[in-house]
Amino acid sequence: MKRRILFLISILLITGGGVAMALELNSPAFKNNEFIPKIYTCEGADNSPKLSWSGAPDGTKSFVLINDDPDAPMGTWVHWLVYDIPSSVTSLDENVPKSTFLENGAKQGNTSFGSVGYGGPCPPPGKAHRYFFKLYALDTLLNLKPGVNKSQLIKAMEGHVLAEAQLVGLYKR
C-alpha cells in the first residue's frame, strides 16, 4: 500500500497533478503591482516593455493583448491593442514598432492617443495610475483589419476567450 501511494504521488508530481497550467503574463521590466520604469512612459523613450507568457490552453489559435488605464480622468484610456498574435508566439519584445502589422503576423489597433502602437503611461500629476496589461488566449484568429478600436476588438472576441491573464503596472508623475 505504501509503495502504491508513493507511486501515485510521483505520477502526480511528474504530470503536474493533472491540472492544466494557468495562462501567465510577465515582464522582466516590472513585477505585478509594481512601478513601471520611466523608459516605458511618456517621460522616457515611450518604449513598450518586453512581455512574455506561458500556459496557453489547448485549442489556442491566437492571442490578444489590451493595455489600458482605468484611472484616467476622462475614463479608461487605451494604451495598446495587439491582436491576431499567432499561437506559436510567447512574447513581445521591448520597443515593438508602431506599425499596423508586426513581423510575427499580429496587428495593432488604434489607441486613445489616436494612433497605432504602444503609448506609454502619461498620467496627470498626482496619485499613481494602474496600467492593466491583459492577455487573452482565443480559439480563433479574429481576422480584423488593422487599426480597430478597443470596443470593436472586444466585440470580435466575444465567445472566443479560452483563458486570460493580466499584469498590472503602476506609474505616477
mmCIF file of C-alpha atoms in Angstrom, residues 62-66 80-86 89 92 96-111 115-118 140-149 153 156:
data_model
loop_
_atom_site.group_PDB
_atom_site.id
_atom_site.type_symbol
_atom_site.label_atom_id
_atom_site.label_comp_id
_atom_site.label_asym_id
_atom_site.label_seq_id
_atom_site.Cartn_x
_atom_site.Cartn_y
_atom_site.Cartn_z
ATOM 1 C CA SER A 62 -4.264 33.387 -31.284
ATOM 2 C CA PHE A 63 -3.669 35.908 -28.524
ATOM 3 C CA VAL A 64 -4.923 39.437 -27.908
ATOM 4 C CA LEU A 65 -3.158 41.994 -25.714
ATOM 5 C CA ILE A 66 -5.026 45.012 -24.341
ATOM 6 C CA TRP A 80 -2.064 49.431 -26.636
ATOM 7 C CA LEU A 81 -4.009 46.890 -28.687
ATOM 8 C CA VAL A 82 -2.327 43.894 -30.320
ATOM 9 C CA TYR A 83 -4.389 41.095 -31.858
ATOM 10 C CA ASP A 84 -4.109 38.046 -34.086
ATOM 11 C CA ILE A 85 -0.852 37.233 -32.295
ATOM 12 C CA PRO A 86 -0.097 33.693 -33.558
ATOM 13 C CA VAL A 89 4.305 33.369 -30.197
ATOM 14 C CA LEU A 92 6.582 40.568 -27.460
ATOM 15 C CA VAL A 96 7.542 46.904 -30.585
ATOM 16 C CA PRO A 97 7.342 49.004 -33.786
ATOM 17 C CA LYS A 98 4.361 51.368 -34.001
ATOM 18 C CA SER A 99 3.081 49.799 -37.214
ATOM 19 C CA THR A 100 -0.238 48.223 -38.120
ATOM 20 C CA PHE A 101 1.341 44.857 -38.992
ATOM 21 C CA LEU A 102 4.071 43.180 -36.936
ATOM 22 C CA GLU A 103 6.689 40.765 -38.294
ATOM 23 C CA ASN A 104 5.083 37.883 -36.374
ATOM 24 C CA GLY A 105 1.779 38.417 -38.237
ATOM 25 C CA ALA A 106 -0.015 40.258 -35.438
ATOM 26 C CA LYS A 107 -1.879 43.520 -35.978
ATOM 27 C CA GLN A 108 -2.130 46.622 -33.823
ATOM 28 C CA GLY A 109 -5.200 48.716 -33.150
ATOM 29 C CA ASN A 110 -5.856 52.383 -32.509
ATOM 30 C CA THR A 111 -5.274 53.666 -29.003
ATOM 31 C CA SER A 115 -2.523 56.223 -33.205
ATOM 32 C CA VAL A 116 -1.441 52.631 -33.705
ATOM 33 C CA GLY A 117 1.078 51.027 -31.376
ATOM 34 C CA TYR A 118 2.096 51.354 -27.769
ATOM 35 C CA THR A 140 -9.780 31.671 -33.366
ATOM 36 C CA LEU A 141 -7.953 34.277 -35.399
ATOM 37 C CA LEU A 142 -10.057 37.438 -35.441
ATOM 38 C CA ASN A 143 -9.012 38.472 -38.957
ATOM 39 C CA LEU A 144 -9.936 42.088 -38.250
ATOM 40 C CA LYS A 145 -8.399 44.841 -40.312
ATOM 41 C CA PRO A 146 -5.529 46.670 -38.617
ATOM 42 C CA GLY A 147 -6.371 49.815 -36.688
ATOM 43 C CA VAL A 148 -9.587 48.708 -34.942
ATOM 44 C CA ASN A 149 -10.513 50.273 -31.599
ATOM 45 C CA LEU A 153 -11.845 44.216 -30.646
ATOM 46 C CA ALA A 156 -14.993 40.306 -32.029
#
